[in-house]
mmCIF file with all atom_site columns, C-alpha atoms in Angstrom:
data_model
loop_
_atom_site.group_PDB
_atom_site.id
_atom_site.type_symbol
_atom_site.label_atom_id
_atom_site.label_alt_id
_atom_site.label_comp_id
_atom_site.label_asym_id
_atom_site.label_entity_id
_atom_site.label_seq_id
_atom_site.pdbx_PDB_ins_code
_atom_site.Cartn_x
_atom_site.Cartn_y
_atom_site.Cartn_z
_atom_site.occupancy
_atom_site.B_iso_or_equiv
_atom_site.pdbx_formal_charge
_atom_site.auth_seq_id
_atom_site.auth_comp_id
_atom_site.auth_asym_id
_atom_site.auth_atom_id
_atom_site.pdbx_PDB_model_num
ATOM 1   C CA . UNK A 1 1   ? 4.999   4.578   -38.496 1.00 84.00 ? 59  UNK A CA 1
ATOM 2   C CA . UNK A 1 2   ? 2.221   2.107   -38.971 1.00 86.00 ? 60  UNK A CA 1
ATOM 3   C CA . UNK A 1 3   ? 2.478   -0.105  -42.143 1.00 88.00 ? 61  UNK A CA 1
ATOM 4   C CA . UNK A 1 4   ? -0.387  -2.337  -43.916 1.00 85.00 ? 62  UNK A CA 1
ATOM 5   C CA . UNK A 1 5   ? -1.080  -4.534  -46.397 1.00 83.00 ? 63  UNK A CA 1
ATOM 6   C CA . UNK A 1 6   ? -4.300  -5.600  -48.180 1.00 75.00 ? 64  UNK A CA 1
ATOM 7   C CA . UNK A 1 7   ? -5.459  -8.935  -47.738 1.00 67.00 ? 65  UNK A CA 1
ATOM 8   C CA . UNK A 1 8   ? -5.706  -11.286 -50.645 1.00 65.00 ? 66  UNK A CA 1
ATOM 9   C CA . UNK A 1 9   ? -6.317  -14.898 -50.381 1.00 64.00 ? 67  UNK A CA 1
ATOM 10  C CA . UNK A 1 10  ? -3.129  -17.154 -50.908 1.00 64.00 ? 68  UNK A CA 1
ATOM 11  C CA . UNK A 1 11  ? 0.795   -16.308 -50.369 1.00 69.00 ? 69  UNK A CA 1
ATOM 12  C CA . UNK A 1 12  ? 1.162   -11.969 -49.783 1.00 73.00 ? 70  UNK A CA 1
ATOM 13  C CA . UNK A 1 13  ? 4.317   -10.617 -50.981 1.00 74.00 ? 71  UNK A CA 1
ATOM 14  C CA . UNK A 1 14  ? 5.053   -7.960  -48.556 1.00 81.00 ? 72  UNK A CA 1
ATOM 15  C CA . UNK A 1 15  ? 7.447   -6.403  -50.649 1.00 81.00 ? 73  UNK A CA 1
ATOM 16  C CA . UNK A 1 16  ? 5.884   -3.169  -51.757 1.00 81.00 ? 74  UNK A CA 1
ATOM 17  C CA . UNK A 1 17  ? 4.903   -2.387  -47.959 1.00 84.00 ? 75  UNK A CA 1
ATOM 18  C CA . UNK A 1 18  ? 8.504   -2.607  -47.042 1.00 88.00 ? 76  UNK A CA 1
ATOM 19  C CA . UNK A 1 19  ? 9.775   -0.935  -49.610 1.00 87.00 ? 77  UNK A CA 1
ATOM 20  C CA . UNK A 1 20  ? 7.448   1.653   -48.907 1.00 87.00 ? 78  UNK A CA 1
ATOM 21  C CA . UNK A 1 21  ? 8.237   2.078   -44.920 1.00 88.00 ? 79  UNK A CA 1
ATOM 22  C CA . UNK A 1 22  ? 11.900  2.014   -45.943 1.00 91.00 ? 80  UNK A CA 1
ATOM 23  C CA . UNK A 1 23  ? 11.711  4.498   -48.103 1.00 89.00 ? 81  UNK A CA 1
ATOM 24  C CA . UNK A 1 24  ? 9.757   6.441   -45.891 1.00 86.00 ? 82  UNK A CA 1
ATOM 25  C CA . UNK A 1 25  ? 11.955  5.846   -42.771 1.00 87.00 ? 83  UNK A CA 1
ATOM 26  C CA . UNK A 1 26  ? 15.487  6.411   -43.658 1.00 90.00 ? 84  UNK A CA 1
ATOM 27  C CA . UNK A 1 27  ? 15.132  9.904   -45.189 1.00 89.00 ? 85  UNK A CA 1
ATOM 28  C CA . UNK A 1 28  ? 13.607  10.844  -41.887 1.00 86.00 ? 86  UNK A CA 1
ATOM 29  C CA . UNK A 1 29  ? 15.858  9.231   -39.447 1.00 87.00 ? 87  UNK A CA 1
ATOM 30  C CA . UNK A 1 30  ? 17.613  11.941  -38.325 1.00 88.00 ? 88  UNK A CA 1
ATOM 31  C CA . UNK A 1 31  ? 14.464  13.660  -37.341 1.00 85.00 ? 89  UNK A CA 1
ATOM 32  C CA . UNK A 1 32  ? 12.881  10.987  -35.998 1.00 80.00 ? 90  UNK A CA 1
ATOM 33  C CA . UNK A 1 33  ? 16.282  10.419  -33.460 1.00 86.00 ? 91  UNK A CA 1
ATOM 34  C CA . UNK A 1 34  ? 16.039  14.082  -32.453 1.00 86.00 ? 92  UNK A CA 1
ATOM 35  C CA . UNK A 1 35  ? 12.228  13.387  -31.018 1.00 81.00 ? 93  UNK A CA 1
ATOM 36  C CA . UNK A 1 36  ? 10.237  15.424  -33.999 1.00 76.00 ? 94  UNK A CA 1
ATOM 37  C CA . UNK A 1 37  ? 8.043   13.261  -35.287 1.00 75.00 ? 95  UNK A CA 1
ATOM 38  C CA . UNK A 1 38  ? 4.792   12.631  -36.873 1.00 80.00 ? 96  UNK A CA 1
ATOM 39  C CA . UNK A 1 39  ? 2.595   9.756   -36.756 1.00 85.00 ? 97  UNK A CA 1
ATOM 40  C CA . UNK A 1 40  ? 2.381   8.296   -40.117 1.00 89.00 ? 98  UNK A CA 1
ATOM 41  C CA . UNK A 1 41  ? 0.456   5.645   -42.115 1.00 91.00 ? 99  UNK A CA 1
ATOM 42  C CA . UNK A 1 42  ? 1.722   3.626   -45.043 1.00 92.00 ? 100 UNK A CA 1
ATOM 43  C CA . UNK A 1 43  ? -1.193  1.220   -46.255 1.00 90.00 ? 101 UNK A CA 1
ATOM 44  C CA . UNK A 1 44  ? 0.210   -0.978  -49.193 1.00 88.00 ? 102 UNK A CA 1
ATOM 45  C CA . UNK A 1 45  ? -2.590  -2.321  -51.703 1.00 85.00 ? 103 UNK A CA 1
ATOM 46  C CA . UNK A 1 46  ? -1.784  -5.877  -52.517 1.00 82.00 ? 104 UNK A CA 1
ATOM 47  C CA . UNK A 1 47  ? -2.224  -6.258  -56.705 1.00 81.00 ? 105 UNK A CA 1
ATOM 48  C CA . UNK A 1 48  ? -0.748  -9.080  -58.874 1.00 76.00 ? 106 UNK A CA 1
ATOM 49  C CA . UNK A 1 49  ? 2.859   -7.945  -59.995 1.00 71.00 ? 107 UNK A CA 1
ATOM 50  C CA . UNK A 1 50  ? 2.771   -5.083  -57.683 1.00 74.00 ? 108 UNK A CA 1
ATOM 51  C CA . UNK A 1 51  ? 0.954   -2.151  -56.741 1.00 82.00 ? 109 UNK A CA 1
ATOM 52  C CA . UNK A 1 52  ? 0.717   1.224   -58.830 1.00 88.00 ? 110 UNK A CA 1
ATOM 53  C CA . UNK A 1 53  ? 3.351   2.702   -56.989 1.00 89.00 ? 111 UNK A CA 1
ATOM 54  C CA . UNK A 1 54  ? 3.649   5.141   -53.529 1.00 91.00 ? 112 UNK A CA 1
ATOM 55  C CA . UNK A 1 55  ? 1.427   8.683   -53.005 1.00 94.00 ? 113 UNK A CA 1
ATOM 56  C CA . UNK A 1 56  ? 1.162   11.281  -50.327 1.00 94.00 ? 114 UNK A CA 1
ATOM 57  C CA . UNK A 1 57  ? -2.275  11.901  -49.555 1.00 96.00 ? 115 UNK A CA 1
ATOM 58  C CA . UNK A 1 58  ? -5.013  12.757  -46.803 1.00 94.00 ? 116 UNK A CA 1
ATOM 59  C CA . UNK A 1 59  ? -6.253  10.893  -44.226 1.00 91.00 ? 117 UNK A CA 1
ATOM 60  C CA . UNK A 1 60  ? -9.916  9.909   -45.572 1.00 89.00 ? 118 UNK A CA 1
ATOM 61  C CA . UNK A 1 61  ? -12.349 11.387  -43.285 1.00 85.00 ? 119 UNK A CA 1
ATOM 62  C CA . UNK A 1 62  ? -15.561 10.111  -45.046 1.00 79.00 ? 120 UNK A CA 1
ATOM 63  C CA . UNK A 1 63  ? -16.264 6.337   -45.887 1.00 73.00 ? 121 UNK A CA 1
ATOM 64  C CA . UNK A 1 64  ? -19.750 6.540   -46.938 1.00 75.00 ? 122 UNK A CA 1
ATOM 65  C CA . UNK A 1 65  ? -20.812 4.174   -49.513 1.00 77.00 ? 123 UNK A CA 1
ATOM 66  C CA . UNK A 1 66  ? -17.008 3.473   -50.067 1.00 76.00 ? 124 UNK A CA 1
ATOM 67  C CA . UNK A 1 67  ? -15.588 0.018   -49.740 1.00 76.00 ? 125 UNK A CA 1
ATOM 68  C CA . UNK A 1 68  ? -12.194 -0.429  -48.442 1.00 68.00 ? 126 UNK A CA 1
ATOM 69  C CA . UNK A 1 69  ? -11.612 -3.985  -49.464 1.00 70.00 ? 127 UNK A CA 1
ATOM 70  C CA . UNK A 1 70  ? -13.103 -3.109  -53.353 1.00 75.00 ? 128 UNK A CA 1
ATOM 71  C CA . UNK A 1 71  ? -9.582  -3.357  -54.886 1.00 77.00 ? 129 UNK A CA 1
ATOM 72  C CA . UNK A 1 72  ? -9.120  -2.459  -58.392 1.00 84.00 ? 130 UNK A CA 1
ATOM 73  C CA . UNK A 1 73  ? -5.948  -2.718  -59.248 1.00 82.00 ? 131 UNK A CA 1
ATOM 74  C CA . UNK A 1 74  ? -6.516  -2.552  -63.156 1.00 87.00 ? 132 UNK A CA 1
ATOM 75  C CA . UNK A 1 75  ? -7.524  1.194   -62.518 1.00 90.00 ? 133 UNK A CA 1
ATOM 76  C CA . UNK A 1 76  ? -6.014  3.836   -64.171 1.00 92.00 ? 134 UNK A CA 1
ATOM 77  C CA . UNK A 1 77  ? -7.098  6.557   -61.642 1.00 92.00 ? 135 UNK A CA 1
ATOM 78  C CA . UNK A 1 78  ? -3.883  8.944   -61.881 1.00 92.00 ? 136 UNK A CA 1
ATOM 79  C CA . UNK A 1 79  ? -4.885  10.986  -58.386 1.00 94.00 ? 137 UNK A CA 1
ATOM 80  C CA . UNK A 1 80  ? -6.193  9.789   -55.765 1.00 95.00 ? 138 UNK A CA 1
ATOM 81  C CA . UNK A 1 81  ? -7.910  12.301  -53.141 1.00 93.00 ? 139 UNK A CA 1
ATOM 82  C CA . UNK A 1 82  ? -7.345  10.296  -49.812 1.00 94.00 ? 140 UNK A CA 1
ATOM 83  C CA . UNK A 1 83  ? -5.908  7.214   -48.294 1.00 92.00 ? 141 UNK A CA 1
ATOM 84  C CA . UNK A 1 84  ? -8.623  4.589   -48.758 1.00 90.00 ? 142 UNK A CA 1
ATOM 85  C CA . UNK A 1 85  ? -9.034  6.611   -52.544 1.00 91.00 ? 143 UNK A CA 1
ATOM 86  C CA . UNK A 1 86  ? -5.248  5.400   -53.270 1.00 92.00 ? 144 UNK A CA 1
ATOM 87  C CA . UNK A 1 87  ? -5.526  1.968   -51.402 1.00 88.00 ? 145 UNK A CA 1
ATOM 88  C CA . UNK A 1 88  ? -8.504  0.557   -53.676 1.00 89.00 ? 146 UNK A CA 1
ATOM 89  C CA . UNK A 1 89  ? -7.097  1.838   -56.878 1.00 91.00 ? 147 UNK A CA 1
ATOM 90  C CA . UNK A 1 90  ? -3.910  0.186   -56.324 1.00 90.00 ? 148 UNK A CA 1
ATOM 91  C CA . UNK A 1 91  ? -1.390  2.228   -54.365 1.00 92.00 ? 149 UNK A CA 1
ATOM 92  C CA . UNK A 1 92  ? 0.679   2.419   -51.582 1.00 91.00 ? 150 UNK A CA 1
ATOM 93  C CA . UNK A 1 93  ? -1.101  5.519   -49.810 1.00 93.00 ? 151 UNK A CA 1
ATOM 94  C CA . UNK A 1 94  ? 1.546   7.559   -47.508 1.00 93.00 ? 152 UNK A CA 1
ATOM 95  C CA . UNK A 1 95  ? -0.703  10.014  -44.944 1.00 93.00 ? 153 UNK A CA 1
ATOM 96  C CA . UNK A 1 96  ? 0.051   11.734  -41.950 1.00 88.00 ? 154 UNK A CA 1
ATOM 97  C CA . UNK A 1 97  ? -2.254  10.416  -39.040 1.00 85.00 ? 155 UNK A CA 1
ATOM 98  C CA . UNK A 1 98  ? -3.896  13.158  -36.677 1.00 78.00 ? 156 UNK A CA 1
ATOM 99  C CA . UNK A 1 99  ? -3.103  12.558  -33.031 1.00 72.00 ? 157 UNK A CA 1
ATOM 100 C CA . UNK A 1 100 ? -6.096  12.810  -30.679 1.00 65.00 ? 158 UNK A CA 1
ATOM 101 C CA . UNK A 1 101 ? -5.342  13.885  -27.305 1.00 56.00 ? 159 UNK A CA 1
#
């Protein structure tokens, strides 16, 4: 598991990201002792008061003319279509990372 958190200027709570990987984690434990696996990403946008709350989505695979560090966390976007989608409007974005051999 690999967890993030945007970057804001002053103190970061980290709060949401570890809620997130906890939340994440300990439902899976038992899988993850047995060896099966996947290699996930948890990316926690940092907003005022908290973020918009946790989503499963896609691994973006297209960042044209998109800027990851463009947060909006006023937005009321309901779904997001991929990671960086859910990161810049606010949430905690939850996607499965593709393993290159």
């Amino acid at each position: 598991v690999a967890v993030s958190q945007g970057l804001v200027e002053g103190d970061i709570d980290f709060g949401d990201s570890v809620t997130a990987a906890i939340g994440w984690i300990l439902p899976r434990l038992d899988a993850y002792r047995s060896g099966d696996v996947t290699l996930t990403g948890i990316n926690a946008a940092t907003c005022d008061g908290g973020n918009r709350g946790v989503v499963e989505v896609p691994v973006a695979v297209d960042f044209a003319e998109r800027d990851a560090f463009a947060f909006d966390c006023d937005s009321t976007l309901e779904d997001p279509v991929d990671d960086v989608d859910a990161f810049v409007n606010g949430f905690t974005a939850v996607s499965d990372l593709p393993i290159q051999p």
